[in-house]
Coordinates of C-alpha atoms in Angstrom, one line a residue:
X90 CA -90.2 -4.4 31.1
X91 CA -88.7 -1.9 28.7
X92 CA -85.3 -1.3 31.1
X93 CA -85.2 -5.4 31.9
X94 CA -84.9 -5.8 27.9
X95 CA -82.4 -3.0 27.2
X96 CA -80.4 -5.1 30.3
X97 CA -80.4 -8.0 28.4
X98 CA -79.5 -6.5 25.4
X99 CA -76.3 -4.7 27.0
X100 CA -75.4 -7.6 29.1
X101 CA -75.3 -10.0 25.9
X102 CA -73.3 -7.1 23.8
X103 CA -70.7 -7.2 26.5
X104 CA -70.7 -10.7 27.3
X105 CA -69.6 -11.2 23.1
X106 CA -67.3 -8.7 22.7
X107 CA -65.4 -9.9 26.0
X108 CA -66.3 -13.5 25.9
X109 CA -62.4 -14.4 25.7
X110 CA -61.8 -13.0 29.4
X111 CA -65.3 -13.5 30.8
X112 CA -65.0 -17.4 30.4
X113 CA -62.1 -17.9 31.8
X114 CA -62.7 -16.0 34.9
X115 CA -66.4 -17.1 35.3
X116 CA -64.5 -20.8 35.2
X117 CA -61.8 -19.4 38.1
X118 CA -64.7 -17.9 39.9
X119 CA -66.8 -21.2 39.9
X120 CA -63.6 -23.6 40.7
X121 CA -62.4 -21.2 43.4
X122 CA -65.7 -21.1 45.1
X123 CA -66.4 -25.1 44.7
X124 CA -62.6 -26.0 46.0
X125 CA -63.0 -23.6 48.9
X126 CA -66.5 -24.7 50.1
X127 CA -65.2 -28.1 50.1
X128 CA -62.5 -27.8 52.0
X129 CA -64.2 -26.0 55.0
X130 CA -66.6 -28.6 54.9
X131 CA -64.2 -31.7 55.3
X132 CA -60.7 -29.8 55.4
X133 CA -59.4 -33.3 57.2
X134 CA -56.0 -32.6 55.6
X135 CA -54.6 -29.1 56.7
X136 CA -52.0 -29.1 54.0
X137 CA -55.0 -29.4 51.0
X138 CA -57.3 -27.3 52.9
X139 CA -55.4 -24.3 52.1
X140 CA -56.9 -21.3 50.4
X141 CA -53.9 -21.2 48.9
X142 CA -54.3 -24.3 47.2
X143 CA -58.1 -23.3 46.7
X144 CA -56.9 -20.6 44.4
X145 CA -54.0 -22.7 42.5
X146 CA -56.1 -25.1 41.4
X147 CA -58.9 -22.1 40.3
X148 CA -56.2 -20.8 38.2
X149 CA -55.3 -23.9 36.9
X150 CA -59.3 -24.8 36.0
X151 CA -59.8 -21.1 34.3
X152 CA -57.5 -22.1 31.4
X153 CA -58.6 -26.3 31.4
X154 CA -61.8 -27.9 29.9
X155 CA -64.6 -27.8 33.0
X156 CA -64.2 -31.7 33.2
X157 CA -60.9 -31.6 34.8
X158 CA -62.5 -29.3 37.7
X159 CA -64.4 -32.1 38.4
X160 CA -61.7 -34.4 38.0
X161 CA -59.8 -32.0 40.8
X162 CA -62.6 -31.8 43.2
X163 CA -62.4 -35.7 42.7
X164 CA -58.8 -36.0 43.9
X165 CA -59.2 -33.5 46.5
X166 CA -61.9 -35.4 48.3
X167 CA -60.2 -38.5 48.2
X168 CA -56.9 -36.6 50.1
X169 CA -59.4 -35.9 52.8
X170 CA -60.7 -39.3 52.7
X171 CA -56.9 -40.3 53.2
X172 CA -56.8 -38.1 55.9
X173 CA -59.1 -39.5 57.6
X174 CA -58.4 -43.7 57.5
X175 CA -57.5 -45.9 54.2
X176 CA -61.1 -47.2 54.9
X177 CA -62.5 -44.0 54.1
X178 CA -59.9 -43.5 50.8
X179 CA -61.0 -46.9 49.6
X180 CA -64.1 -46.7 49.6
X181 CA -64.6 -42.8 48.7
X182 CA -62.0 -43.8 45.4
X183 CA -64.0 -46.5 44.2
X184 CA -67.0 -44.7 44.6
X185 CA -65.5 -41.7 42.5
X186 CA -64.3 -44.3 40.1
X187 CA -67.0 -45.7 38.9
X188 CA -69.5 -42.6 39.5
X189 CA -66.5 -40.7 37.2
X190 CA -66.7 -43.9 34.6
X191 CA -70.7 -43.4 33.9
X192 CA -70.1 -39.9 34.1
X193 CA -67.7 -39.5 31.4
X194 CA -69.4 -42.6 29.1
X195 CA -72.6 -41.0 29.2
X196 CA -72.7 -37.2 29.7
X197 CA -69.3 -35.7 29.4
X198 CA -70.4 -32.4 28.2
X199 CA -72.6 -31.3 31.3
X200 CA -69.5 -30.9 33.3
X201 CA -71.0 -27.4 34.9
X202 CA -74.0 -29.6 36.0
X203 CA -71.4 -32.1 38.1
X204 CA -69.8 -29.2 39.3
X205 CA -72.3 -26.8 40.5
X206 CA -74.4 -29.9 42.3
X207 CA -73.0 -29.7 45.3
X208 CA -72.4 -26.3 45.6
X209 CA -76.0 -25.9 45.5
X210 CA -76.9 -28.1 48.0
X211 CA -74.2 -26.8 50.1
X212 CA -76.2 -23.7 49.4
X213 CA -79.2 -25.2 50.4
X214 CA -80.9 -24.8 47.1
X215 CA -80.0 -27.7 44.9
X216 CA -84.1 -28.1 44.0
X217 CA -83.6 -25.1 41.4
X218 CA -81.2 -27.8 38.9
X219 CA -84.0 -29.3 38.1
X220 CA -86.6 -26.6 37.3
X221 CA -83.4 -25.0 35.0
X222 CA -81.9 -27.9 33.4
X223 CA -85.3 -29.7 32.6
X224 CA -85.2 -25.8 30.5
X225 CA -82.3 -25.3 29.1
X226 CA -80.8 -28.9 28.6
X227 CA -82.8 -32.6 28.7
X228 CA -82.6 -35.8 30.3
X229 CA -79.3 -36.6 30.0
X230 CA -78.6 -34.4 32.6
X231 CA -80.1 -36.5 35.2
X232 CA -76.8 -38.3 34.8
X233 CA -74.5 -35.4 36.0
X234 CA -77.0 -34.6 38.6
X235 CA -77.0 -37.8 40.3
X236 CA -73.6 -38.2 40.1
X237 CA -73.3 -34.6 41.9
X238 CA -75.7 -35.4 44.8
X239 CA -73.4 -39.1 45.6
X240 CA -70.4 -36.5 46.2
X241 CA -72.8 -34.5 48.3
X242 CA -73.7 -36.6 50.4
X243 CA -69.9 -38.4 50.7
X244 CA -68.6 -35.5 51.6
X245 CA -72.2 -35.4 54.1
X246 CA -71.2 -38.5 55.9
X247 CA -67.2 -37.8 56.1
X248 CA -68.3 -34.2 57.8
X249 CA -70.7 -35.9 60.3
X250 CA -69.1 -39.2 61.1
X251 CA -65.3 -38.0 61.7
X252 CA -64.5 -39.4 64.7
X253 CA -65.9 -43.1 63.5
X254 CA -64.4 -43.0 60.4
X255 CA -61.1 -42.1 62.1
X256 CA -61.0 -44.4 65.0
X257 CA -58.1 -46.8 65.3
X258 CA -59.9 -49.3 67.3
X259 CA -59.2 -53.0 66.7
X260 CA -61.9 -53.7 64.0
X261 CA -61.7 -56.2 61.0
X262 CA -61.1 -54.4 57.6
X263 CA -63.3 -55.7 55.5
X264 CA -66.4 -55.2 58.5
X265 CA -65.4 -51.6 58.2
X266 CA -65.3 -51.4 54.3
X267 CA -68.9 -52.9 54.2
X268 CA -70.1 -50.5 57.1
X269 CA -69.2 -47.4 55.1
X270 CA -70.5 -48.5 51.7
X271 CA -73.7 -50.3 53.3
X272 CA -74.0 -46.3 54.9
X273 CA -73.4 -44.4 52.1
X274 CA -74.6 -46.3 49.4
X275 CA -78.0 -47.4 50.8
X276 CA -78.3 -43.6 52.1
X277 CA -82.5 -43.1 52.2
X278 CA -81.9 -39.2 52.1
X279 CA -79.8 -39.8 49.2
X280 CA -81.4 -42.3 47.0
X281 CA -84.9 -40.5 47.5
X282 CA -83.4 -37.3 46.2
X283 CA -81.7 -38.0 43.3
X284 CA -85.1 -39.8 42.1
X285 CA -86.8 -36.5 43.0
X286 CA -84.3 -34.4 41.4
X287 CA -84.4 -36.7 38.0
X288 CA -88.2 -36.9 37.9
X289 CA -88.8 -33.5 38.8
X290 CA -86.4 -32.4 35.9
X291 CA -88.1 -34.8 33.3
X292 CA -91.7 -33.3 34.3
X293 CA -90.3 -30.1 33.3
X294 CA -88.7 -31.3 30.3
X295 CA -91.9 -32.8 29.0
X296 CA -93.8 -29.8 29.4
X297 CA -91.6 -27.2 27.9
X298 CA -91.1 -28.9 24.9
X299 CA -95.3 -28.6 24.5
X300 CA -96.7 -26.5 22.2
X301 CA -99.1 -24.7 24.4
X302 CA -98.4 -21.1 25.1
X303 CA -96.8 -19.9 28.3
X304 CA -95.4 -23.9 28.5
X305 CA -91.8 -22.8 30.4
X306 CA -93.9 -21.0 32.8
X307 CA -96.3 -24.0 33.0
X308 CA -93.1 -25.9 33.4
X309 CA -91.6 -24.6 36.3
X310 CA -94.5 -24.0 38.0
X311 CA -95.6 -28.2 37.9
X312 CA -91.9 -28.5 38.2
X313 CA -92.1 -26.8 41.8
X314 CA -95.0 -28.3 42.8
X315 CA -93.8 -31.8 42.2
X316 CA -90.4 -31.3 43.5
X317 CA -92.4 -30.8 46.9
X318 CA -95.2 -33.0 46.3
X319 CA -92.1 -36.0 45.6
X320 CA -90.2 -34.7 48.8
X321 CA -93.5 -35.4 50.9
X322 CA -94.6 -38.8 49.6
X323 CA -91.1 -40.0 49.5
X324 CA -90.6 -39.0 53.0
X325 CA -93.8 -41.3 54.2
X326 CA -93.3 -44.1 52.3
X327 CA -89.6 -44.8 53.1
X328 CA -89.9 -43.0 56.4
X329 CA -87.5 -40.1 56.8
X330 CA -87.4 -37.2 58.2
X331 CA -88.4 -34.6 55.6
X332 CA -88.0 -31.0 56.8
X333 CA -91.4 -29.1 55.0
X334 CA -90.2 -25.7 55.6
X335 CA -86.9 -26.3 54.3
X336 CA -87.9 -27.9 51.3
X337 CA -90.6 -25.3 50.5
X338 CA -88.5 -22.3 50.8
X339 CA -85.8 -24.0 49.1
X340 CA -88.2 -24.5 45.8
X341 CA -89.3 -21.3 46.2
X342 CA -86.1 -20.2 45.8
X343 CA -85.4 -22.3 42.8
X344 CA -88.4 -21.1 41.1
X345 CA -87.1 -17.4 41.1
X346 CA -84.0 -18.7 39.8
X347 CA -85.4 -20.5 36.9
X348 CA -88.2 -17.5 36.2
X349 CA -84.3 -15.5 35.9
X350 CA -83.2 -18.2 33.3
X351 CA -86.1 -18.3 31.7
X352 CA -86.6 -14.5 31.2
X353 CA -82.3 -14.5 30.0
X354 CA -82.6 -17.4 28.1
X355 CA -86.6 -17.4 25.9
X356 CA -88.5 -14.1 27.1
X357 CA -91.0 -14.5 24.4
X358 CA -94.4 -12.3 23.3
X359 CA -97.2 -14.9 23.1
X360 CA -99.6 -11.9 22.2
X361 CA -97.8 -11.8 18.7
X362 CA -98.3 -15.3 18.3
X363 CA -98.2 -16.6 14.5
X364 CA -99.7 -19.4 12.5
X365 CA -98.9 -20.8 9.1
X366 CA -99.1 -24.0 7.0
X367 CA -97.2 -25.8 4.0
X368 CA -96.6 -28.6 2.3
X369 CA -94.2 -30.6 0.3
X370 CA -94.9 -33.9 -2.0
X371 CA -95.2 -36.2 1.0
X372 CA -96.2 -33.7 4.3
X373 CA -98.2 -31.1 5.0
X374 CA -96.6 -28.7 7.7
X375 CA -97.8 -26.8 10.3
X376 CA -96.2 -24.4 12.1
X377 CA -96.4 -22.1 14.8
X378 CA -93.9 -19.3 15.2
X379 CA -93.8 -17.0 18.4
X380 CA -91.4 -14.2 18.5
X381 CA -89.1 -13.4 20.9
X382 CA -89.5 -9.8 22.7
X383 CA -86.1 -7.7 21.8
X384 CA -85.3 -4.1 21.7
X385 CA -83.3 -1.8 19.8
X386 CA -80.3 -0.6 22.0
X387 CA -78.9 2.8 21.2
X388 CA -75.3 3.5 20.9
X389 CA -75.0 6.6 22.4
X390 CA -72.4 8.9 21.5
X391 CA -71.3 12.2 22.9
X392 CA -69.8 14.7 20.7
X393 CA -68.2 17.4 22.2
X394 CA -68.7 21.0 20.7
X395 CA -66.1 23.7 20.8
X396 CA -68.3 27.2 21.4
X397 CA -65.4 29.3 20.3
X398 CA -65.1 30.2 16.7
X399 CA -62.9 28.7 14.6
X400 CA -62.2 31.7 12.2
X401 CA -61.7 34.1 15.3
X402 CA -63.6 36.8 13.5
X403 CA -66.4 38.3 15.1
X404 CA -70.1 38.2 14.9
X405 CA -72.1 41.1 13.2

């Protein structure tokens, strides 16, 4: 436990005396890796599907506020929605419209969360944003999350019904608008997970912010167990196909992840646990204080020693 503290210790030394080129590049790093997955996912337009163009617009995001990564990701999946029919565009930029208009009015400052949502479920483990932001942020980011999952699964139905959406046959306009928004707006798979995904992070939430000792371990654990418990009763009620083993090892993997966070980001002794009272003219306090584990890093330094003698006389 010793060498997993001094870790922590170094890693936060070096992340504030280098903050000012460690931000920037964690944000090219991100944007990069979000742009790139996307296009090999639905690279309908060869032109946008570049890497090059991957790594321009990382460049660009490393030295712009987050939001304007998602704003980029935005207009990049609208080109490939162009690519494939006006149909598509239309309905994939009025979805991104008004999903961006909520967004931004409600939770503008969780742009990470919108980002890194479909990345993780590209990744196939999108269950750890709950168990982590039900930790480290609150409710609000239910908004970002939801908002993350629509593009998922937009980008989902674009991948897997090319040849539909792309078709030229002699259909009315307005029969094909209502066919792709009746399919990706009343999406089962999608609908039930974003309510998993928001109650599952509220669950956690709520029993972090408890008093009880050991609560964020409490948390993420209930947190896991709901996640699947959600998956499973959602899946009978509205009758999809839920794939157990994948959503089992997928929490499984999330709660690693958010034990990670949760050792980074609180890694407290609850053996050292304190009590203590006061009062004021209108309240009496009470207060319980539980310290946080830390460790003294040493600053080594090595001085070197010259063994000749400086006077050049000899010994007696």
């Amino acid at each position: 436990m010793t060498a997993l503290l001094e870790m922590k210790q170094h890693l936060k030394i070096f992340y504030s005396r280098y903050d000012i080129y460690l931000i920037p590049g964690m944000k090219f790093l991100l944007a990069f890796l979000v742009f790139l997955v996307m296009n090999s996912q639905i690279g309908f337009m060869e032109k946008a599907a570049s890497p090059a163009v991957s790594l321009l617009l990382g460049l660009l995001c490393s030295f712009l506020p987050v939001n304007i990564m998602a704003v980029f990701g935005g207009l990049l999946l609208c080109a490939h929605a162009f690519a494939l029919s006006l149909e598509t565009f239309a309905v994939a930029a009025g979805i991104l419209f008004i999903m961006y208009a909520v967004y931004f009015r409600v939770a503008p400052e969780h742009g990470y969360v919108l980002v890194l949502t479909p990345l993780l479920f590209f990744l196939r483990i999108p269950y750890a944003l709950p168990l982590v932001l039900g930790l480290v942020g609150g409710p609000i980011c239910a908004v970002p999350v939801a908002c993350g999952t629509v593009c998922y699964y937009l980008m989902y139905y674009m991948k897997n019904n090319e040849k539909m959406l792309s078709s030229s046959e002699a259909e009315k306009v307005s029969e094909k608008l209502m066919y792709l928004v009746e399919n990706v707006l009343n999406n089962k798979d999608m609908l039930l997970t974003i309510l998993v995904l928001a109650v599952t992070l509220m669950v956690v939430y709520v029993i972090r912010r408890m008093s009880m000792d050991y609560s964020w371990y409490l948390a993420i654990c209930f947190g896991a167990v709901t996640n699947v418990v959600l998956y499973l009763i959602g899946g009978l009620v509205m009758r999809i196909s839920v794939s157990v083993g994948a959503v089992v090892l997928g929490t499984l993997a999330a709660l690693l992840i958010a034990l990670v966070v949760d050792f980074f980001v609180l890694s407290v002794d609850y053996s050292r646990t304190e009590y203590t009272q006061f009062e004021d003219d209108e309240y009496y306090y009470y207060v319980k204080a539980v310290p946080k584990m830390s460790i003294a890093v040493s600053d080594k330094k090595v001085k070197k020693i010259n063994s000749r003698n400086r006077t050049g006389r000899k010994r007696h």
